[in-house]
Short mmCIF file of C-alpha atoms in Angstrom, two decimals:
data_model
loop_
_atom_site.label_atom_id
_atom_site.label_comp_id
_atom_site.label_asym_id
_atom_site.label_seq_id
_atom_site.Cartn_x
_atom_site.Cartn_y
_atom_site.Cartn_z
CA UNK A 70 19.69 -2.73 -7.30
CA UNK A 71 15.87 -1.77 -7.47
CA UNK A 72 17.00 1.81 -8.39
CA UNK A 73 18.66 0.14 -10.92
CA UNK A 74 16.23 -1.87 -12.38
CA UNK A 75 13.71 0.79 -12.37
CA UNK A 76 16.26 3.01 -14.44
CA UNK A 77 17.25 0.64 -17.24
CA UNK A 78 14.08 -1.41 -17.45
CA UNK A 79 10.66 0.09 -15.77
CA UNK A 80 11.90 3.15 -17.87
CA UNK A 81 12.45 1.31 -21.47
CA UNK A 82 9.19 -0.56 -20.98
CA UNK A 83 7.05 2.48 -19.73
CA UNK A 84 8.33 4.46 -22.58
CA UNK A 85 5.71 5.37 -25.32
CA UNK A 86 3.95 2.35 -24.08
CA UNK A 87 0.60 4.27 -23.42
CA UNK A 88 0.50 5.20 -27.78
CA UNK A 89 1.10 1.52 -28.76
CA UNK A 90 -1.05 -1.09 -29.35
CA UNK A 91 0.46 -4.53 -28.43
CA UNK A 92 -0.10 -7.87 -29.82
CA UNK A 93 -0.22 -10.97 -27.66
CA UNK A 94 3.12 -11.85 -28.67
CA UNK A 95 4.78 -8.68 -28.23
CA UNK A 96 3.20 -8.51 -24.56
CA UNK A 97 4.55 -12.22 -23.65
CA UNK A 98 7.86 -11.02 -24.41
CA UNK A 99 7.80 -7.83 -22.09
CA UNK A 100 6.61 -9.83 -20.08
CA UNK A 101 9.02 -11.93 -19.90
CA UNK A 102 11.82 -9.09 -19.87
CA UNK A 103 9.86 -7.38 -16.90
CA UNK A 104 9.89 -11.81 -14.97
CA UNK A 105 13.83 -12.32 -15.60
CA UNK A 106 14.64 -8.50 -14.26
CA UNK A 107 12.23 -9.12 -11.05
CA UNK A 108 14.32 -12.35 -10.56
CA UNK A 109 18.09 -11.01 -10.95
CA UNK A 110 16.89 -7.90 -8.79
CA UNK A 111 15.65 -10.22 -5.70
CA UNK A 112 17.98 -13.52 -6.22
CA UNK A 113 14.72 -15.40 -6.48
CA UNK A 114 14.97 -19.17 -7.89
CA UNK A 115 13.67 -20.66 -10.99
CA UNK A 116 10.40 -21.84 -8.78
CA UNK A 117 9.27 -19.04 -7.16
CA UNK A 118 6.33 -17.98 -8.55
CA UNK A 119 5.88 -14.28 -10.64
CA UNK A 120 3.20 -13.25 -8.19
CA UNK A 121 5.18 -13.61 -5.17
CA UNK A 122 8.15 -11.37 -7.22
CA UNK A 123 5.30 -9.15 -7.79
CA UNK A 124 4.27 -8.47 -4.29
CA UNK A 125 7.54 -8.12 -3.12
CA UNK A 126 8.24 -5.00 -5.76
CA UNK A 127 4.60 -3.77 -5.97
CA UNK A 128 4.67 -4.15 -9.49
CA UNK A 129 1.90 -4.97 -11.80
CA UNK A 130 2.17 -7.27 -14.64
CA UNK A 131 3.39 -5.76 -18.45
CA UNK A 132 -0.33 -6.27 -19.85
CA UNK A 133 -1.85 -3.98 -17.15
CA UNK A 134 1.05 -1.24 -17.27
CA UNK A 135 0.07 -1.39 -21.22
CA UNK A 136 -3.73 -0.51 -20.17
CA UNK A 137 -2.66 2.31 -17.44
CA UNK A 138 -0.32 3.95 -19.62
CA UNK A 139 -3.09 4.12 -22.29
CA UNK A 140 -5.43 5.48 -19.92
CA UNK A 141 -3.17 7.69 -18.10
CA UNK A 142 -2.47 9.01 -21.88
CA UNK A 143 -6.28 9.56 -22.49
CA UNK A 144 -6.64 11.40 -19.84
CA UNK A 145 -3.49 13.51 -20.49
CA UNK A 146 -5.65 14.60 -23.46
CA UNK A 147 -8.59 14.94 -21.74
CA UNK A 148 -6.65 17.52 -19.75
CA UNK A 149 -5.57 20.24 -22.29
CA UNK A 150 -7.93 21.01 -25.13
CA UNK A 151 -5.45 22.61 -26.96
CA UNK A 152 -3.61 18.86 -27.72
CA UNK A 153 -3.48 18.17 -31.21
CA UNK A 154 -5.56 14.83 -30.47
CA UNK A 155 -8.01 16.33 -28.08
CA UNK A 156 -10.40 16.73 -31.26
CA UNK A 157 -10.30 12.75 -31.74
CA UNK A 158 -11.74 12.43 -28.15
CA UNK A 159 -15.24 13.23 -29.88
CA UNK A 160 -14.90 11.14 -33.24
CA UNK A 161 -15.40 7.61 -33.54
CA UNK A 162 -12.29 5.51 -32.77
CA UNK A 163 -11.68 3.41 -35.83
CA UNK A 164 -10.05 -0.10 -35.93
CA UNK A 165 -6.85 -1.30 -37.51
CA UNK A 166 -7.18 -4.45 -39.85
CA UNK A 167 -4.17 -6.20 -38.15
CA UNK A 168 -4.28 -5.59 -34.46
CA UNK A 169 -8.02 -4.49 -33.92
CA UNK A 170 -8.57 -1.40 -32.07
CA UNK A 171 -6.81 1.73 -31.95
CA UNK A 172 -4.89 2.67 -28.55
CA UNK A 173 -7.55 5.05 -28.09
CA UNK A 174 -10.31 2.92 -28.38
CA UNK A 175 -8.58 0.11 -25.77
CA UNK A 176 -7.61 3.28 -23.68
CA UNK A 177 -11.77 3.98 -23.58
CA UNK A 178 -12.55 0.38 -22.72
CA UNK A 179 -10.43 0.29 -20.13
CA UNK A 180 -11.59 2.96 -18.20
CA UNK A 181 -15.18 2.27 -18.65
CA UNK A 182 -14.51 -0.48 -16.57
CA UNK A 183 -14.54 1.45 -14.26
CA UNK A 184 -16.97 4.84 -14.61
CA UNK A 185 -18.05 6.53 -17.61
CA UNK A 186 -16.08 8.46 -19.43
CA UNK A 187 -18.81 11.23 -19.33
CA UNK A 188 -18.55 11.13 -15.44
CA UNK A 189 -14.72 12.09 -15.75
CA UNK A 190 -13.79 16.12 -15.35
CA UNK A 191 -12.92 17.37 -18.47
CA UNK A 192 -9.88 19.86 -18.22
CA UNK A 193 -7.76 20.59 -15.65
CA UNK A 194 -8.84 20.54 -12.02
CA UNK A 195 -7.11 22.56 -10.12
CA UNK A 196 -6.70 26.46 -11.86
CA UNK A 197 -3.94 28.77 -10.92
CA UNK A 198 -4.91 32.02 -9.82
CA UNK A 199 -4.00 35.36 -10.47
CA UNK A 200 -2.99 38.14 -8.26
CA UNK A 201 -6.81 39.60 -8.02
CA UNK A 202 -8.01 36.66 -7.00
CA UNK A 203 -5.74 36.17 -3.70
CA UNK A 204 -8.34 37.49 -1.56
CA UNK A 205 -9.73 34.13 -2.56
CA UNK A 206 -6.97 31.92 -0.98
CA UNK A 207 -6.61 33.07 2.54
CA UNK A 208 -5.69 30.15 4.67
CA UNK A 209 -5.48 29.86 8.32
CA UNK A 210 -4.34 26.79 9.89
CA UNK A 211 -3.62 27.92 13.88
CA UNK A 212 -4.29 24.31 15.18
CA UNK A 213 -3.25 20.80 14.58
CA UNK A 214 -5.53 17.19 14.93
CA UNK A 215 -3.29 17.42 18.84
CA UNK A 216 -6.44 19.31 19.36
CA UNK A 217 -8.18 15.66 19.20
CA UNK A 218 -6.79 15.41 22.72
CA UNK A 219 -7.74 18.69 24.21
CA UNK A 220 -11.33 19.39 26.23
CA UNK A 221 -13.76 20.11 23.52
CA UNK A 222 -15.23 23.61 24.94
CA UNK A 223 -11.81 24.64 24.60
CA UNK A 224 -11.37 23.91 20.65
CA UNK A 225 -14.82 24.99 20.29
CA UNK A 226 -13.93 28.61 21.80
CA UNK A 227 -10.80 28.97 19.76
CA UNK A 228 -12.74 28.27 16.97
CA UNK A 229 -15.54 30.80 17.52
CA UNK A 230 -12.83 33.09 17.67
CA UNK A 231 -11.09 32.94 14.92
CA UNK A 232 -14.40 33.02 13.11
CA UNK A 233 -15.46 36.36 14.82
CA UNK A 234 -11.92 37.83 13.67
CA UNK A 235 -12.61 36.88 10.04
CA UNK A 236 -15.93 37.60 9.36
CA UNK A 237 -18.94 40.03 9.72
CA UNK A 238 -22.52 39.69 11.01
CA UNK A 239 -24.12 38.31 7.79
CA UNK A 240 -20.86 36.20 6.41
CA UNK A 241 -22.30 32.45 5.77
CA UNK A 242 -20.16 30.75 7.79
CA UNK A 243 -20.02 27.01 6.37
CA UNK A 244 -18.28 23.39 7.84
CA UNK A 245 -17.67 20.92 5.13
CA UNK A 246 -16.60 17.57 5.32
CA UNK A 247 -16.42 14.18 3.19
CA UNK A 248 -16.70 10.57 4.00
CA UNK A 249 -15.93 7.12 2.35
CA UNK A 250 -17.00 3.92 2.93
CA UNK A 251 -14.63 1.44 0.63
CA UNK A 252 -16.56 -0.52 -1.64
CA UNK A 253 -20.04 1.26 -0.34
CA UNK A 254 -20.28 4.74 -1.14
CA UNK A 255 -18.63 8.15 -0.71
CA UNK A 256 -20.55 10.96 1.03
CA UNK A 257 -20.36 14.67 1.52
CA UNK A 258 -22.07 17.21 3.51
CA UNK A 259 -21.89 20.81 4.54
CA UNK A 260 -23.72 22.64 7.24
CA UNK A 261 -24.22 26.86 7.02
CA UNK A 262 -24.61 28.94 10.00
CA UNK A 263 -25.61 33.08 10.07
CA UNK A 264 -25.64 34.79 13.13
CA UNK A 265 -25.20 32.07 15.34
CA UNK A 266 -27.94 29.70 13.60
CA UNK A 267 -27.84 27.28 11.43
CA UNK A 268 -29.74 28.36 7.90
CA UNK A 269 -29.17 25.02 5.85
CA UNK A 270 -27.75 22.12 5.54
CA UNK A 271 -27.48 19.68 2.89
CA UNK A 272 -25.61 16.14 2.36
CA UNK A 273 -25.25 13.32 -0.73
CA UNK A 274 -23.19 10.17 -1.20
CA UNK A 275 -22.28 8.32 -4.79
CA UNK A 276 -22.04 4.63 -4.96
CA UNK A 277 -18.12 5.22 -5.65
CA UNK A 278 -15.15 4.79 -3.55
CA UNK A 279 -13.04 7.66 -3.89
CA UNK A 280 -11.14 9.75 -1.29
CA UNK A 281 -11.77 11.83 1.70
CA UNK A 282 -9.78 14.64 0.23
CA UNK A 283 -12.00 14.37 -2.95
CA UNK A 284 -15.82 14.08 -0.69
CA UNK A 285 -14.35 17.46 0.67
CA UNK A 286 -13.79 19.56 -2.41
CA UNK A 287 -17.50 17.97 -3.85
CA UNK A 288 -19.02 19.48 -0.19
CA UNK A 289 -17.20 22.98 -0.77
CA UNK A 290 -18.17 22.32 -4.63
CA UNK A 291 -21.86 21.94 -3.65
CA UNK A 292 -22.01 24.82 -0.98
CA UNK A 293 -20.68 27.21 -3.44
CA UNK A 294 -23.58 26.08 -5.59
CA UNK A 295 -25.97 26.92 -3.12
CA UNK A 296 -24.45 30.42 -2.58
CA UNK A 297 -24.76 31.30 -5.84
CA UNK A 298 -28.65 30.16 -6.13
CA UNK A 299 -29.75 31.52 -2.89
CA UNK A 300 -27.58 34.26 -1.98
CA UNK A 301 -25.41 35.62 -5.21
CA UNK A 302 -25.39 39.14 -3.25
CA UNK A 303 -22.81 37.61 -0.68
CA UNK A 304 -19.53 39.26 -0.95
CA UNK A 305 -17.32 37.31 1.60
CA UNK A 306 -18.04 33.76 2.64
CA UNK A 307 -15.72 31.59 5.49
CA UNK A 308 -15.40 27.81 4.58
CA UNK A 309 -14.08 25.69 7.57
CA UNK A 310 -12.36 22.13 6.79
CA UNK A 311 -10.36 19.07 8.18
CA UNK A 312 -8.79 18.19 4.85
CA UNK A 313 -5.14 20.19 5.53
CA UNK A 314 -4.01 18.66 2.08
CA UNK A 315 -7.16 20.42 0.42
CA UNK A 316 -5.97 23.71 2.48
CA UNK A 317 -2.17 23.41 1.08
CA UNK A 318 -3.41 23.20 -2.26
CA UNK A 319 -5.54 26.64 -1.74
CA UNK A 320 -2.39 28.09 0.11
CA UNK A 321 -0.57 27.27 -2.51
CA UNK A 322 -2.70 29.63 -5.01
CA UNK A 323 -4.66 26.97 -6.83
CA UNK A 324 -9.07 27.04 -6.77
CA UNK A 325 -11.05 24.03 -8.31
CA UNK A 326 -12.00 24.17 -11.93
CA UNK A 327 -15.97 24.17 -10.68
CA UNK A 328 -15.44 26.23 -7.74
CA UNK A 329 -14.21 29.09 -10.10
CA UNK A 330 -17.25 28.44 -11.75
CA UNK A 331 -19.63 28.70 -9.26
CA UNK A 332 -18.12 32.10 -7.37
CA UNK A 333 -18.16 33.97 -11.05
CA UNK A 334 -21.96 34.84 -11.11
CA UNK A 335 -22.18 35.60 -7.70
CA UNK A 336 -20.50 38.98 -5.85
CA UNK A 337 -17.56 37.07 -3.39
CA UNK A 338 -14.64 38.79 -3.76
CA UNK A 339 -12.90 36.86 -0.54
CA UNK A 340 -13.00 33.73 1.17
CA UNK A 341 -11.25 32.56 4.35
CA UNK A 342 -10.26 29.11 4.80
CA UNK A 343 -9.71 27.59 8.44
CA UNK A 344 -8.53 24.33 9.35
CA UNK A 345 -11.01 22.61 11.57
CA UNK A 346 -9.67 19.88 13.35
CA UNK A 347 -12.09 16.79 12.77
CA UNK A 348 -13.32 14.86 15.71
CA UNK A 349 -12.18 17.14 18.13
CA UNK A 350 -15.81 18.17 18.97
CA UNK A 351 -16.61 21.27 17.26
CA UNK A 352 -20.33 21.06 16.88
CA UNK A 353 -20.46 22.38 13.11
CA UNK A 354 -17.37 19.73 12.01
CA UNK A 355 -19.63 17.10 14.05
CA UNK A 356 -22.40 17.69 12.32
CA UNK A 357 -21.12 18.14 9.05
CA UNK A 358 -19.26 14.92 9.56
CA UNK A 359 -22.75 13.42 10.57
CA UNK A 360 -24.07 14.54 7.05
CA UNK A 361 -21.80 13.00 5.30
CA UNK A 362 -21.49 9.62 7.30
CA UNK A 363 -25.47 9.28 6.99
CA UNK A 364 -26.17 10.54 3.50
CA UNK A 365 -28.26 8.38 1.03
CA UNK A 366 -26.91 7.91 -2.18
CA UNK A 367 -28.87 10.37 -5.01
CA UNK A 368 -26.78 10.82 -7.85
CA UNK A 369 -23.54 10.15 -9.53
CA UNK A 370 -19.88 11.84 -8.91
CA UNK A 371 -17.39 13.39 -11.30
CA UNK A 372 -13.93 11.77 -10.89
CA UNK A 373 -10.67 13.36 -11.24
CA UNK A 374 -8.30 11.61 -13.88
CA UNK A 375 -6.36 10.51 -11.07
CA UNK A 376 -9.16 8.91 -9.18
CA UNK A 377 -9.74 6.80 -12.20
CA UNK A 378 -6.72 5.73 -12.85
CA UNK A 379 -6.13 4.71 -9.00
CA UNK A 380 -9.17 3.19 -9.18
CA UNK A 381 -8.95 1.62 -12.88
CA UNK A 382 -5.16 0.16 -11.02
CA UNK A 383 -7.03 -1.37 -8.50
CA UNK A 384 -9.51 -3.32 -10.59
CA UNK A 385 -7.45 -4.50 -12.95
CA UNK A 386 -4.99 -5.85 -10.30
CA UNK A 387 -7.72 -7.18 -8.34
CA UNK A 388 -8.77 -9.25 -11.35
CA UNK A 389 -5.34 -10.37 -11.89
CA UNK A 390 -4.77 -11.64 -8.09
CA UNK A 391 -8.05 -13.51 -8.58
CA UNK A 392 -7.35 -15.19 -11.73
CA UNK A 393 -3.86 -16.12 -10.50
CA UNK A 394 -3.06 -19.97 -10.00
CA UNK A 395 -0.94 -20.00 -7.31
CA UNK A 396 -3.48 -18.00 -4.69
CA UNK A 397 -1.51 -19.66 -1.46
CA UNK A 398 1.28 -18.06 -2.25
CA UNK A 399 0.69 -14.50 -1.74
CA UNK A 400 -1.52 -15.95 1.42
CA UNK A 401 1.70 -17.27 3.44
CA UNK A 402 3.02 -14.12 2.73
CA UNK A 403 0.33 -12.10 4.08
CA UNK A 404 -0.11 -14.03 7.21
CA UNK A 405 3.78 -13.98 7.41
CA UNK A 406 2.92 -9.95 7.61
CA UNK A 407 5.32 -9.39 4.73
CA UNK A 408 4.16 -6.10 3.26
CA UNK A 409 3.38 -5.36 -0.47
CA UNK A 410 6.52 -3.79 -1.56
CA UNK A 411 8.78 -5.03 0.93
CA UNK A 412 11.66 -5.33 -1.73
CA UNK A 413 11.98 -1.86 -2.63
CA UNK A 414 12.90 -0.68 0.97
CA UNK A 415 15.03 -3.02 2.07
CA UNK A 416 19.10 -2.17 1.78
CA UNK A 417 20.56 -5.77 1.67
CA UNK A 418 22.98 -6.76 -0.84
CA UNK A 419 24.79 -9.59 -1.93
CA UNK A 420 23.66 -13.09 -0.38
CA UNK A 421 21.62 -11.58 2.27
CA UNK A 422 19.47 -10.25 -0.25
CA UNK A 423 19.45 -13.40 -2.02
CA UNK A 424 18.60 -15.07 1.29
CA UNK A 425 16.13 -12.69 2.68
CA UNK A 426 14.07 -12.48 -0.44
CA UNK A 427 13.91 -16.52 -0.92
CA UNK A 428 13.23 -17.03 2.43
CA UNK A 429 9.79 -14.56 2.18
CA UNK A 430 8.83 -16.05 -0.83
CA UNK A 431 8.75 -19.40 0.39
CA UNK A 432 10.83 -21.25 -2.40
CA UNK A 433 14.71 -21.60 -2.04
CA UNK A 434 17.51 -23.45 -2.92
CA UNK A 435 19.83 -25.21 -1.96
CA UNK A 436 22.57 -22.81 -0.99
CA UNK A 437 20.44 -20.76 0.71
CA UNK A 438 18.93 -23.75 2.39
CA UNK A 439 22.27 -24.27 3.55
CA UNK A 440 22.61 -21.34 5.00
CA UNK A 441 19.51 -20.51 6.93
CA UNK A 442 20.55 -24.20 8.75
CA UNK A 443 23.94 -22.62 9.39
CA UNK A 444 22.86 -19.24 10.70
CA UNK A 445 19.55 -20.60 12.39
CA UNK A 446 17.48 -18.60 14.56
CA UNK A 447 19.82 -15.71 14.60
CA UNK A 448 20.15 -15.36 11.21
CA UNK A 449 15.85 -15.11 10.76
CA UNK A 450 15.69 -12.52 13.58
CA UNK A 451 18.44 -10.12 12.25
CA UNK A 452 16.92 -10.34 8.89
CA UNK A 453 13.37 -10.64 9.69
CA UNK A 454 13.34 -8.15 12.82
CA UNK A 455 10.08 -5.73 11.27
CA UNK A 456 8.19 -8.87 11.68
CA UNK A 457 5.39 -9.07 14.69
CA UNK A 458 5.40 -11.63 17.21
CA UNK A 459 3.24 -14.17 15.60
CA UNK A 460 5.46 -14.30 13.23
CA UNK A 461 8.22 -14.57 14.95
CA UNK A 462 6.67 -17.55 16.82
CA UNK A 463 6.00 -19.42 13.84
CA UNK A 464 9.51 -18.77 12.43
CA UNK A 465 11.13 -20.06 15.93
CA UNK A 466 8.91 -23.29 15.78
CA UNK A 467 10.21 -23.91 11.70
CA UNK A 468 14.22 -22.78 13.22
CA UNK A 469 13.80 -25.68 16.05
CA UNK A 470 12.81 -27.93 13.99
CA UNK A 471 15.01 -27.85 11.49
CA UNK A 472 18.01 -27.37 13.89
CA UNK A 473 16.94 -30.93 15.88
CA UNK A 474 16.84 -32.47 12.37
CA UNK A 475 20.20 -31.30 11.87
CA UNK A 476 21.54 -31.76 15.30
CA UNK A 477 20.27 -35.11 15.58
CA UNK A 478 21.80 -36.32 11.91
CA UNK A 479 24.74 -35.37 13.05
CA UNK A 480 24.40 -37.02 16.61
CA UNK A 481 24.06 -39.74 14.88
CA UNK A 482 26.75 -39.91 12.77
CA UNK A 483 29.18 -39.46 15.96
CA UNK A 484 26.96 -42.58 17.04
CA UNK A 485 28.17 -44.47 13.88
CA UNK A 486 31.65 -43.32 14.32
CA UNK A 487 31.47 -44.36 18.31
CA UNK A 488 30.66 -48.00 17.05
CA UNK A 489 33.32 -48.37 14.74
CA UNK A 490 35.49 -47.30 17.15
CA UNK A 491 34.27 -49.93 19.58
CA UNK A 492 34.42 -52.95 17.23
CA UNK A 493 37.91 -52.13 16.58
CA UNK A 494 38.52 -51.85 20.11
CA UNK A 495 36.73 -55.42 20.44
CA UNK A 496 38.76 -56.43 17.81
CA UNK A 497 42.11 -55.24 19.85
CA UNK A 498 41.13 -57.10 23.24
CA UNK A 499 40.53 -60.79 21.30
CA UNK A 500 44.18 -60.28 19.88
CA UNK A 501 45.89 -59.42 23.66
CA UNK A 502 45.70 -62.72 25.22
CA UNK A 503 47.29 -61.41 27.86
CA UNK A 504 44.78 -59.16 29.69
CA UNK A 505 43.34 -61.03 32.84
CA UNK A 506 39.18 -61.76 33.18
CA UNK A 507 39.20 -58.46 35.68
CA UNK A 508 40.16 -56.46 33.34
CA UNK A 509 37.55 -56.95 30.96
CA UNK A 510 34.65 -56.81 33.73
CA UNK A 511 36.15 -53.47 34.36
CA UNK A 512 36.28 -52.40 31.12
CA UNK A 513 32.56 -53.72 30.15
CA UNK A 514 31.42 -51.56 33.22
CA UNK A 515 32.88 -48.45 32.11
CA UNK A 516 31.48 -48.89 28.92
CA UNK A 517 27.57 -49.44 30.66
CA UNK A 518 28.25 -46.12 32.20
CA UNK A 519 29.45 -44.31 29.20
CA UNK A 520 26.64 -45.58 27.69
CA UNK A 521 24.20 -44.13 30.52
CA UNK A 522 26.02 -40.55 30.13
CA UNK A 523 25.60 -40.27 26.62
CA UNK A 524 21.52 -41.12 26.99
CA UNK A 525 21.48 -38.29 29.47
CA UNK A 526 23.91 -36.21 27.10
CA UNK A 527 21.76 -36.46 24.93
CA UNK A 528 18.46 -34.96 26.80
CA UNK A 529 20.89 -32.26 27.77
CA UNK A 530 21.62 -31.74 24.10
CA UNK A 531 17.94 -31.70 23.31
CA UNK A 532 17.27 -29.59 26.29
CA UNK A 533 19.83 -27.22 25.40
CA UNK A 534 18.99 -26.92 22.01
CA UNK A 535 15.70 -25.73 22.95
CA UNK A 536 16.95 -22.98 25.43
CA UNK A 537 18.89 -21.34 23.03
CA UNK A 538 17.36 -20.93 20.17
CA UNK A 539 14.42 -19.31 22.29
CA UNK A 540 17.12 -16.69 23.70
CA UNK A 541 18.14 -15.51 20.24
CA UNK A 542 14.44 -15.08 19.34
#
């Protein structure tokens, strides 16, 4: 069903959306095409709020699709400079009389929310390169981060000799690494040793949050910048990382844009790449990691497209949670330990989707009401077995309850039934005239006893209740 809905409506709303500019109007109705799908796709009620549908898909809402897919156009521009509308980047973006600016012009506004759009790479990142330049991709990845758990000396040796097998006396031998601090800063640093010493080191941090694979390629970016201002004449140069998804990008054939630019001037004709596995005490990964952990911040950072656009996502959805009404919603869910996205994975069908779904978001109806009293507490564990224990606790305390309520309604109406049965009996004894006085003091002290059974009955009941529902959680 989520397939589905991505298929025949994700797809008609995300197409050409990035080239049009939307009126209020014309968003309010996507928008409610995008709230009606979300709500036949999870068997949500009327009352359950959009946010909550939301979370469950990991969907944003139509208006801030509209402002990715103009961004994510822009920058598809950006990209290639032979697009016909690259030369419209550098022009003044003009307005329309009837709906204000031009998608280009939102598409700039929204991403200077976020960074300039002079601090954005212009064309592509990553370059393909040819066969002379393989010498420039050699990769060696021997180890694994299992070396984490190994005695230090002992990754420290292996290291040292794969280094002396790929490299000559004067090769600058250089440890990179990157770090990020969410919502602080992002650092790099680098550390370059010759014959056994180290010869330099440098480190610097932007006040963005970006990633750890992105810190790396700025410290190879800015020790290949060094190379070629201090020592052009080197010819072969060995680069040692913990960033394995930088490495299978080299592997693959592919050098950075500005890395390409900075080897060009300079007379490096090979590199060698080794993975470096990071806290697993090599001193030269240790340091470097110390670098960029420590550095100050001293300047700004170029961002790949996709950096801005993760990060542009994240503001604008950020903005949208806050401004939200119904904030203690998407809290019980969260402290529930539902996960964002939850309703894409799951494989239910049919009323136990309908069930499940209501049942996370907090609002359900009737029928389903109906049903989660029927199927009690095993019913909540089968469907709600990824929960943790917490949760599970709280959900066993709601089952209980409700299960007394309903236990006890119905005692009570086999109470109700028990006394109409007795006044008829009443009713039977004054019409037999011919039942002797013993008889009746018999009959009234079976009736004190059946009454003393059913109060303990109904402890037992209670009792009982209890006792099972905590076995099937």
């Amino acid at each position: 069903m989520t397939r589905m809905f991505q298929l025949l409506i994700l797809s008609v709303l995300d197409y050409g959306l990035g080239c049009l500019t939307l009126s209020e109007a014309n968003l309010l109705k996507l928008e409610r095409l995008q709230n009606e799908a979300m709500r036949a796709v999870l068997g949500c009620t009327r009352d359950t709020h959009i946010i909550c549908m939301r979370f469950l898909l990991d969907l944003s809402s139509v208006r801030i699709r509209h402002k990715l897919a103009q961004a994510k156009t822009y920058l598809r521009v950006m990209e290639n400079p032979h697009h016909p509308l690259y030369p419209s980047l550098l022009t003044q973006k003009g307005t329309r009389i009837k709906r204000g600016k031009s998608w280009m012009a939102e598409a700039e506004d929204s991403i200077k929310l976020v960074c300039p759009i002079e601090d954005i790479i212009d064309g592509r990142e990553w370059i393909k390169t040819g066969p002379e330049q393989t010498a420039l991709t050699k990769v060696i990845i021997t180890m694994g981060r299992d070396r984490r758990e190994c005695a230090a000396a002992v990754t420290e040796q292996d290291i040292r000799q794969l280094i002396h097998d790929n490299s000559k006396r004067h090769d600058p031998i250089i440890y990179t690494d990157g770090s990020v601090k969410r919502g602080i800063q992002s650092g790099w640093g680098f550390v370059c040793y010759s014959e056994n010493r180290v010869i330099h080191e440098e480190s610097g941090a932007a006040a963005t949050t970006t990633s750890s694979m992105k810190m790396e390629i700025e410290a190879i970016t800015k020790a290949l910048e060094w190379i070629k201002l201090t020592r052009p004449t080197t010819t072969h140069a060995v680069f040692l990382t913990d960033s394995q998804s930088a490495l299978k990008k080299i592997e693959c054939g592919f050098m950075r844009m500005e890395w390409m630019t900075a080897i060009r001037p300079t007379a490096i004709s090979s590199i060698t790449w080794i993975f470096c596995p990071g806290h697993a005490g090599v001193k030269g990964n240790e340091r470097a990691d110390k670098l960029a952990g420590n550095a100050t911040v001293n300047g700004t950072l170029r961002l790949d497209k996709q950096e801005v656009l993760n990060a542009l996502s994240e503001h604008l959805r950020n903005a949208e949670d806050t401004a939200a009404e119904d904030q203690q919603a998407i809290k019980r869910m969260i402290e529930l330990g539902v996960r964002k996205g939850e309703g894409r994975g799951r494989q239910l069908v049919g009323k136990d989707r309908r069930v499940h779904n209501q049942v996370l978001t907090g609002t359900v109806n009737l029928d389903t009401l109906r049903c989660v009293l029927q199927r009690g507490a095993e019913h909540q564990a089968l469907l709600l077995n990824y929960q943790d224990h917490s949760r599970q606790r709280a959900l066993q305390a709601d089952c209980t309850e409700g299960y007394i309520r309903q236990y006890r309604h119905d005692d009570d109406d086999d109470d109700d039934d028990d006394d109409d049965d007795d006044d008829d009996d009443d009713d039977d004894d004054d019409d037999d005239d011919d039942d002797d006085d013993d008889d009746d003091d018999d009959d009234d002290d079976d009736d004190d006893d059946d009454d003393d059974d059913d109060d303990d009955d109904d402890g037992q009941r209670d009792s009982h209740i209890f006792k099972s529902l905590k076995r099937q959680m």
